[in-house]
Short mmCIF file of N, CA, C and O in Angstrom, two decimals:
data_model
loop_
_atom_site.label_atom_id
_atom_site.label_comp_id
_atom_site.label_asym_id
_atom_site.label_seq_id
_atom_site.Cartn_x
_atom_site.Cartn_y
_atom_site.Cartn_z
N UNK A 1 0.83 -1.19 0.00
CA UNK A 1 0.00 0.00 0.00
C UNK A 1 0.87 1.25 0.00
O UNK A 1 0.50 2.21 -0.68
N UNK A 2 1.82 1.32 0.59
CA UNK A 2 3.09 2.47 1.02
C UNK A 2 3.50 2.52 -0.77
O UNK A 2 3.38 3.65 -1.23
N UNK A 3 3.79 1.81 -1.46
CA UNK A 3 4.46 1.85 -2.88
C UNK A 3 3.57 2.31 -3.57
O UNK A 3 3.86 3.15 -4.41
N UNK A 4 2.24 1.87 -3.39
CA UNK A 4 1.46 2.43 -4.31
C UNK A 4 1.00 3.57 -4.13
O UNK A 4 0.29 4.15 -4.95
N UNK A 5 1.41 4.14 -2.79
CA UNK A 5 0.98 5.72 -2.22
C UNK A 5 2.16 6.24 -3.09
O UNK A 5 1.99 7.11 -3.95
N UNK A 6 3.22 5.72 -2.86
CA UNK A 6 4.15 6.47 -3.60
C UNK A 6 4.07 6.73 -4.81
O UNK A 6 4.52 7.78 -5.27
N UNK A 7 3.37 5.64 -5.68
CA UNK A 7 2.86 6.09 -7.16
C UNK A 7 2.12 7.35 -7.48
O UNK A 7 2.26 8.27 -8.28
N UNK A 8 1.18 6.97 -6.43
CA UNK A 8 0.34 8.13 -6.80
C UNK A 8 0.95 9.57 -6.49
O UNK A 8 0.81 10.59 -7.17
N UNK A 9 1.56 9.43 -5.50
CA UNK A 9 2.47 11.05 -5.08
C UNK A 9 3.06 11.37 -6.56
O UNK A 9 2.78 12.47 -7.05
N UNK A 10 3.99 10.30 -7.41
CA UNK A 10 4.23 10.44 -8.98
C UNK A 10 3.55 10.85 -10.05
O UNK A 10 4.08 11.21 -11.11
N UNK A 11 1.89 10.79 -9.73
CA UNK A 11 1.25 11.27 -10.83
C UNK A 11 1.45 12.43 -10.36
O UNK A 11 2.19 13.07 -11.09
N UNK A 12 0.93 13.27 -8.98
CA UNK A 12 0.38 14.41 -8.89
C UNK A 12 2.20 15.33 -9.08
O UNK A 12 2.15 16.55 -9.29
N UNK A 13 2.85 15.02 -9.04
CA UNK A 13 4.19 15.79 -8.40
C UNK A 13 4.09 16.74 -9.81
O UNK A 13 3.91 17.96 -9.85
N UNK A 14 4.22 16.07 -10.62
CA UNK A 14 4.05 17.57 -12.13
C UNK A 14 3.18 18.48 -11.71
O UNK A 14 3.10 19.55 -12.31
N UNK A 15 2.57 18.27 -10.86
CA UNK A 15 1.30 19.78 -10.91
C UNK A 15 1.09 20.15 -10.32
O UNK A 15 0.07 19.87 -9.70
N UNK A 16 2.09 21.34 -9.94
CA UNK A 16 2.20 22.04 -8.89
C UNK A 16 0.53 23.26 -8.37
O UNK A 16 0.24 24.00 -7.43
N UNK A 17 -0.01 22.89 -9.42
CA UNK A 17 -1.66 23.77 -8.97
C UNK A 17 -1.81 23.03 -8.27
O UNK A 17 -1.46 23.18 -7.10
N UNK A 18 -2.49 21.72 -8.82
CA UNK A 18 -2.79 20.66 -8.17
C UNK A 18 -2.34 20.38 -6.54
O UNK A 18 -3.13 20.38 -5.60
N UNK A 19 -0.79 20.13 -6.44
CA UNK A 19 -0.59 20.65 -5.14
C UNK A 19 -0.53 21.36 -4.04
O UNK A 19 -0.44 20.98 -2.87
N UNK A 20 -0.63 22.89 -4.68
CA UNK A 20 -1.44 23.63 -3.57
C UNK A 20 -2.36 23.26 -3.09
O UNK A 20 -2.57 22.88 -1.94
N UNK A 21 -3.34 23.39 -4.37
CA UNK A 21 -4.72 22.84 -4.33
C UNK A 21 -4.90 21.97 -3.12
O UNK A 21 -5.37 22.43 -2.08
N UNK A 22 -4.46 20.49 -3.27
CA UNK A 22 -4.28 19.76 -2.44
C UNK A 22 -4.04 19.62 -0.66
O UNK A 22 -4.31 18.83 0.24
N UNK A 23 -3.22 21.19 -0.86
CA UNK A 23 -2.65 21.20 0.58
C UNK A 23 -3.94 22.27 1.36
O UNK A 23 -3.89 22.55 2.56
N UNK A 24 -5.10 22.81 0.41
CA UNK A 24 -5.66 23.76 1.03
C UNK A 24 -6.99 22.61 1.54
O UNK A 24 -7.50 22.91 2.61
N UNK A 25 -7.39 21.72 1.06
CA UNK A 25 -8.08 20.93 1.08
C UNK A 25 -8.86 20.38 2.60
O UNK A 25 -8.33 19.71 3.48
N UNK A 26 -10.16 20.88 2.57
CA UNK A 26 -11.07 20.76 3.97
C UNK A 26 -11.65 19.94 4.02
O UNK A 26 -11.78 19.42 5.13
N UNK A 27 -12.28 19.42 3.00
CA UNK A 27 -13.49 18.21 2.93
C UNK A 27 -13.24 17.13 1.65
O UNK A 27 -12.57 17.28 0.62
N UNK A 28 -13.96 16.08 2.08
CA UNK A 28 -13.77 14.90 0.76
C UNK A 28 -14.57 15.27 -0.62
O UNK A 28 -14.48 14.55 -1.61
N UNK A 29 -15.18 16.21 -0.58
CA UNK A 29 -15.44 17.02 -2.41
C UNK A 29 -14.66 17.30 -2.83
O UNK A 29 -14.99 17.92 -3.85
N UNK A 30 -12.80 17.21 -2.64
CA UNK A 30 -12.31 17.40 -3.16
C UNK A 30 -11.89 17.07 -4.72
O UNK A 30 -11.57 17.80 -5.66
N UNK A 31 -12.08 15.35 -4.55
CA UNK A 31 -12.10 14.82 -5.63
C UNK A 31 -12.20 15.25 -7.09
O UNK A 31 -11.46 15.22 -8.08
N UNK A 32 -14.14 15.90 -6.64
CA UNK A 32 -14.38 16.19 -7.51
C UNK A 32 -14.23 17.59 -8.09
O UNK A 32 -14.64 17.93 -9.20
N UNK A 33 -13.49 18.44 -7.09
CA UNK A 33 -13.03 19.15 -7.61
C UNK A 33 -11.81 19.67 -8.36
O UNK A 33 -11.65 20.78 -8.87
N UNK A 34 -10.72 18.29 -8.30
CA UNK A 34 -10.08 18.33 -9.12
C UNK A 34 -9.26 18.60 -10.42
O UNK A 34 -8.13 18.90 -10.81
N UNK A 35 -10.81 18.27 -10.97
CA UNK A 35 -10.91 18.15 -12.58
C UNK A 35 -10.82 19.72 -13.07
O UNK A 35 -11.00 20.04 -14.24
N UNK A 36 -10.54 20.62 -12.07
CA UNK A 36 -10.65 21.96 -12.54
C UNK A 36 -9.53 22.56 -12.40
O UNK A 36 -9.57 23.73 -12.01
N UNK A 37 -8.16 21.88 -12.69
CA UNK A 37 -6.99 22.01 -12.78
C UNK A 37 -6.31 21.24 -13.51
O UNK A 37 -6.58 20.09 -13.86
N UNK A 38 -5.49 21.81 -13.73
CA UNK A 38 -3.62 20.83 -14.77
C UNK A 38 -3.34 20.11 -14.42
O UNK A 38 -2.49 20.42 -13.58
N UNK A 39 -3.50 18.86 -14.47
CA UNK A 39 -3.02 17.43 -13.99
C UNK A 39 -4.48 17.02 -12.94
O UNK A 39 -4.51 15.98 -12.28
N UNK A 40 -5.52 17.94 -12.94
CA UNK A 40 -6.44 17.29 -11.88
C UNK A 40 -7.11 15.93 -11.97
O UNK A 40 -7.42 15.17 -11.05
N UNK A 41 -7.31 15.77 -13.67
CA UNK A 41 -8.15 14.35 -14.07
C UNK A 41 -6.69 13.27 -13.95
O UNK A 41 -7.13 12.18 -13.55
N UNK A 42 -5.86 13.22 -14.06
CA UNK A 42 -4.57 12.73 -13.92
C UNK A 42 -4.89 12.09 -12.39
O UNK A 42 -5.36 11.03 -11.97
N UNK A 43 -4.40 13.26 -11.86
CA UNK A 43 -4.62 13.14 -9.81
C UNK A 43 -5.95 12.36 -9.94
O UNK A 43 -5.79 11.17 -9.69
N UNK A 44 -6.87 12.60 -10.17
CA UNK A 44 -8.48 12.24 -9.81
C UNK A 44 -8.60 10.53 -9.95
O UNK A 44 -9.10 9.82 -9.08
N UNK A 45 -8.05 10.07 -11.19
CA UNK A 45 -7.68 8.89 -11.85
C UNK A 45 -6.79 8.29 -10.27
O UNK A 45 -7.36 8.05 -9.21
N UNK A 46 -5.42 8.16 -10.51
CA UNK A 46 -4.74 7.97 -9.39
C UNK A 46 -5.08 8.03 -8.26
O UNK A 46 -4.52 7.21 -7.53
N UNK A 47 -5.80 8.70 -7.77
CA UNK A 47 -6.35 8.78 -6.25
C UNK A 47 -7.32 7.18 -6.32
O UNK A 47 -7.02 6.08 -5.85
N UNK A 48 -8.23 7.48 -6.90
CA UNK A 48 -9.43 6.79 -7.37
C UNK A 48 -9.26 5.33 -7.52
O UNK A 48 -9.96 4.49 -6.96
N UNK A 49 -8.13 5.07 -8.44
CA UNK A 49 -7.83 3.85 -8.45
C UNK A 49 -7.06 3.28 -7.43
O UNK A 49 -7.06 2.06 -7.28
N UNK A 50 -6.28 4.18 -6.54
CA UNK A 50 -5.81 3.31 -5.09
C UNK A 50 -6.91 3.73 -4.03
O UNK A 50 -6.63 3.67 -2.84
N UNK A 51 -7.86 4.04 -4.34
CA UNK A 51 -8.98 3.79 -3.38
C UNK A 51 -9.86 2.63 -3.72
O UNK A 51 -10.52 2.02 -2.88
N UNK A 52 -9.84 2.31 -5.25
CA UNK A 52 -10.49 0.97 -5.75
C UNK A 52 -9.83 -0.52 -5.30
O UNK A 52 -10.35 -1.63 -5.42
N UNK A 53 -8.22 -0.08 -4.61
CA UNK A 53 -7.83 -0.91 -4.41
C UNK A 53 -7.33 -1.27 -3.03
O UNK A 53 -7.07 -2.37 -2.55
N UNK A 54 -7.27 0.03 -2.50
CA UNK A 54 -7.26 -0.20 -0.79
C UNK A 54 -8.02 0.75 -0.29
O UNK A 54 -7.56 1.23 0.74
N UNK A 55 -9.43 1.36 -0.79
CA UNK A 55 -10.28 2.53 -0.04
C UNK A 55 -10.91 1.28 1.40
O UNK A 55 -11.46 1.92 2.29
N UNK A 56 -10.88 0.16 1.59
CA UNK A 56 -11.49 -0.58 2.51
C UNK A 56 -10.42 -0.90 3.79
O UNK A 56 -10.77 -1.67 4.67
N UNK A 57 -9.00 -0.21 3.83
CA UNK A 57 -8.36 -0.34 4.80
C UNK A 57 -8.40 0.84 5.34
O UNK A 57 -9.08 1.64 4.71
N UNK A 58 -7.84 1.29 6.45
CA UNK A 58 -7.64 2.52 7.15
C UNK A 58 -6.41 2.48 8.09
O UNK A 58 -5.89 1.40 8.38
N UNK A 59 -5.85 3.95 8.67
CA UNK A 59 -4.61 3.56 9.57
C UNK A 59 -4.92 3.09 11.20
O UNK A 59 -5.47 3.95 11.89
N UNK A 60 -4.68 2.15 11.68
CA UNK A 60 -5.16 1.17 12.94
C UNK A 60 -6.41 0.56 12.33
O UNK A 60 -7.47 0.94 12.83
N UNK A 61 -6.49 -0.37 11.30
CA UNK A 61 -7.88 -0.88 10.89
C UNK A 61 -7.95 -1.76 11.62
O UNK A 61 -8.82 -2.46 11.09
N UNK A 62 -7.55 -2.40 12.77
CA UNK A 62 -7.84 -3.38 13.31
C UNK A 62 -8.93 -3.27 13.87
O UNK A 62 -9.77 -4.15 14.05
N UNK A 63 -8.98 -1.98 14.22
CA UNK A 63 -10.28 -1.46 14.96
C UNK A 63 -11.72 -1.11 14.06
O UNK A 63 -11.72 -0.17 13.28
N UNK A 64 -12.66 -1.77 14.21
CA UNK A 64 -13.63 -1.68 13.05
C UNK A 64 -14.12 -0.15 12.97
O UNK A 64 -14.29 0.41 11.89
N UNK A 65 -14.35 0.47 14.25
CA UNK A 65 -14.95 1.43 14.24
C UNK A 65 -14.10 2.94 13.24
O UNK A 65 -14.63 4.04 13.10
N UNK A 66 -12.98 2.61 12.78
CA UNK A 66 -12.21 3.48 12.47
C UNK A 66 -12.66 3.75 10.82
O UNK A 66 -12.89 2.84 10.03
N UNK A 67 -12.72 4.90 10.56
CA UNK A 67 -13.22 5.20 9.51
C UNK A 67 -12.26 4.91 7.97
O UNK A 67 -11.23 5.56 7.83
N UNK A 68 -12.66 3.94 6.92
CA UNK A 68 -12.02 3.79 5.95
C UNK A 68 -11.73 4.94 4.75
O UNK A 68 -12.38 5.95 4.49
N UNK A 69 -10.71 4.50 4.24
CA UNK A 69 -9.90 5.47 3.57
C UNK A 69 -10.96 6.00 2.30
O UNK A 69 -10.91 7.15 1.84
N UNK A 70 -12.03 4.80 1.76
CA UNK A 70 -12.62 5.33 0.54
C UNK A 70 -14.03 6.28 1.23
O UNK A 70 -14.62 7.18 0.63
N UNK A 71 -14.31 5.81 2.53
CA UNK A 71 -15.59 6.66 2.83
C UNK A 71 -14.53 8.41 3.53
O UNK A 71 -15.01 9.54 3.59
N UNK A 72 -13.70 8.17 3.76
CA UNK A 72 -12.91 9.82 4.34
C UNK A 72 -11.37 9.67 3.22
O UNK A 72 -10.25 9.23 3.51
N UNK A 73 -11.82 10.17 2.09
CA UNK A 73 -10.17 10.65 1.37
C UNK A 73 -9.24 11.25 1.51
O UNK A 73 -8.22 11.34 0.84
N UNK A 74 -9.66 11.81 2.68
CA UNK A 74 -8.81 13.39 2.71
C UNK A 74 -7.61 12.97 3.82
O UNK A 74 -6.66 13.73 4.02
N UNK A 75 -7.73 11.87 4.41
CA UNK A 75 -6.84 11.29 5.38
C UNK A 75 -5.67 10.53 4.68
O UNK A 75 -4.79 10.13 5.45
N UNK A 76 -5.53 10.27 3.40
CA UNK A 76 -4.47 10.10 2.65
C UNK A 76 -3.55 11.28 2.11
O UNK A 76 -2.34 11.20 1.87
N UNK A 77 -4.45 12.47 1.97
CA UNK A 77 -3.92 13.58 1.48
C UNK A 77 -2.36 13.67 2.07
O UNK A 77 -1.35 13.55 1.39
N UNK A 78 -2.43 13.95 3.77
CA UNK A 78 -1.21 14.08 4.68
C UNK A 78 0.26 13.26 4.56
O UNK A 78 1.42 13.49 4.89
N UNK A 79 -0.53 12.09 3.86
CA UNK A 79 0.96 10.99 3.50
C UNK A 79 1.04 11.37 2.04
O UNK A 79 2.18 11.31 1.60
N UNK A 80 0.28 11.68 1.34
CA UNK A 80 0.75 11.66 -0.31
C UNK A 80 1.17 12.92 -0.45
O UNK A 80 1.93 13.21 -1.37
N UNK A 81 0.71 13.93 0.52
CA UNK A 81 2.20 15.48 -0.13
C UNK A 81 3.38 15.52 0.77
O UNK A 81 4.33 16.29 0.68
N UNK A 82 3.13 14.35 1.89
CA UNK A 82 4.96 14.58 2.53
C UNK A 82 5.41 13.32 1.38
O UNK A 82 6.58 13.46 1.03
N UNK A 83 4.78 12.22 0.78
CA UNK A 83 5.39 10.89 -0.48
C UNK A 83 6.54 12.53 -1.68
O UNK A 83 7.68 12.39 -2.11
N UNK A 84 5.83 13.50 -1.82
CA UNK A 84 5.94 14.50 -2.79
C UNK A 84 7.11 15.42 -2.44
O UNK A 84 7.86 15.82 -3.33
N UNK A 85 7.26 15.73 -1.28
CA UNK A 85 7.83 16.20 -0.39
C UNK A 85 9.68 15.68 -0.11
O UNK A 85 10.81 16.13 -0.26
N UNK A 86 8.92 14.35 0.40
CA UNK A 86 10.28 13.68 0.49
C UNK A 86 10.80 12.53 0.50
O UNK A 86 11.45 11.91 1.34
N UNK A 87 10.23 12.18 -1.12
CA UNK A 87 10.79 11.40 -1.46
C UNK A 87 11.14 11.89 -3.02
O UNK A 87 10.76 12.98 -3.42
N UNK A 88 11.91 10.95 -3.87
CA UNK A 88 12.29 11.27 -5.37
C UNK A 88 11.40 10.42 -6.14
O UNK A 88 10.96 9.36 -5.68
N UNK A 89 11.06 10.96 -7.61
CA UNK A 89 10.27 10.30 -8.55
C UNK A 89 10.67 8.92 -8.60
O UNK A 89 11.86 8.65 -8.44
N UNK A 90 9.80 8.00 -8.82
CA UNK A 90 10.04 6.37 -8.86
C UNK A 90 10.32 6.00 -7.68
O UNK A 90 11.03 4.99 -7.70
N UNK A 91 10.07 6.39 -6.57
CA UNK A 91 10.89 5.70 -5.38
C UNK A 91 10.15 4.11 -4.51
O UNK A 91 10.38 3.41 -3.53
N UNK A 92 9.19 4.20 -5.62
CA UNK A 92 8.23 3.02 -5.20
C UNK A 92 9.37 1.69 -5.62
O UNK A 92 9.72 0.76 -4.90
N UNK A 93 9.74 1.96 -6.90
CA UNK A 93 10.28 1.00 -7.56
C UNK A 93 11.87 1.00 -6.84
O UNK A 93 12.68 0.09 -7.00
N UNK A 94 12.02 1.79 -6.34
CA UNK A 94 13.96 1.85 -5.41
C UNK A 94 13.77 1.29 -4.25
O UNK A 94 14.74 0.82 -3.66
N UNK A 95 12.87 1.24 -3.85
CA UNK A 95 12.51 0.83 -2.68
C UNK A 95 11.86 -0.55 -2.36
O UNK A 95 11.87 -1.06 -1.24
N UNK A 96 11.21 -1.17 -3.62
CA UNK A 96 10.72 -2.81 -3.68
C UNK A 96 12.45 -3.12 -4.39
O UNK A 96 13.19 -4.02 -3.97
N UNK A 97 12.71 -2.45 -5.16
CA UNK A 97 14.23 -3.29 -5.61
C UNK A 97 15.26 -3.78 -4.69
O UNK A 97 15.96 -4.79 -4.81
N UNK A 98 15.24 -2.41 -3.25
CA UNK A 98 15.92 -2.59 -2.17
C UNK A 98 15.24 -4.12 -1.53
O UNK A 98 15.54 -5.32 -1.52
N UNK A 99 14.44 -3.49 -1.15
CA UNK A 99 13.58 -4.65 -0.52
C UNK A 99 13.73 -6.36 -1.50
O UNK A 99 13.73 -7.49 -1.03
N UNK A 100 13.80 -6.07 -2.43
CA UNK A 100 14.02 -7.72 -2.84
C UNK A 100 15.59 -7.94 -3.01
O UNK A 100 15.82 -9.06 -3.45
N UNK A 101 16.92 -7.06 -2.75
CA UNK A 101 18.02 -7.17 -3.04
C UNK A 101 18.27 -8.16 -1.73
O UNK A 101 18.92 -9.19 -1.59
N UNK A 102 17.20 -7.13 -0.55
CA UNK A 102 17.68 -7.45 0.76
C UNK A 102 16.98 -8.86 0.96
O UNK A 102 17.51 -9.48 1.89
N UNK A 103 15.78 -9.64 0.28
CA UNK A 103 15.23 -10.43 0.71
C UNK A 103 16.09 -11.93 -0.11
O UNK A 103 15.92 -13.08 0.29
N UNK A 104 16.75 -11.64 -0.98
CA UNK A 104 17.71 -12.50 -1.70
C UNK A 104 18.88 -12.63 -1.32
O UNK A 104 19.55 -13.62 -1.63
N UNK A 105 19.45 -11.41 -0.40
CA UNK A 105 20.89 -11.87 0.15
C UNK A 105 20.32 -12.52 1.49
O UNK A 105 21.19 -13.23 1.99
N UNK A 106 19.21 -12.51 2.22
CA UNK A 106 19.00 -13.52 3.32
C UNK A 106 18.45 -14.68 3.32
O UNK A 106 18.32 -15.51 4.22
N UNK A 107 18.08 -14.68 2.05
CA UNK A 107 17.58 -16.48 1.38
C UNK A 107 19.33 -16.76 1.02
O UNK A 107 19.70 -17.83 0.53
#
């Protein structure tokens, strides 16, 4: 899930509207407000599809009562502009490469 946050930090990082945008962000209409910027249907896409694919987890999901990521979006926002922040483009892929360099020198 962390790699694929990092993807998505990769779509939005070209668009710097978009990222303001992003950082002013109060409520989950954001989405759809997107589409009214440079790279927003880009971002909108990307968001969307890692919510199609983990919107049903949340952070401490062990706990049922905790609200999931596809019903509150805006709780990903905080990890995908520090992913933008500080990390470098592709780092999803430097980081599973690490991770399997390291899982082959201990096999």
């Amino acid at each position: 899930m962390g790699l694929a946050l990092l993807d998505v930090a990769d779509v939005i990082r070209p668009y710097p509207e978009v990222i303001d945008y992003l950082q002013q962000v109060k409520d989950d209409s954001f989405l759809d407000e997107l589409i009214k910027f440079n790279g927003g249907k880009e971002t909108q896409d990307a968001i969307y599809a890692y919510l199609n694919k983990y919107g049903m987890r949340c952070a401490g999901e062990i706990d049922i009562t905790k609200t999931r990521w596809s019903e509150k979006p805006t709780t990903l926002l905080p990890m995908i502009l520090s992913n933008i922040k500080n990390f470098e483009p592709n780092a999803s892929n430097r980081k599973f490469e690490q991770g399997r360099q390291s899982a082959l020198k201990k096999e």
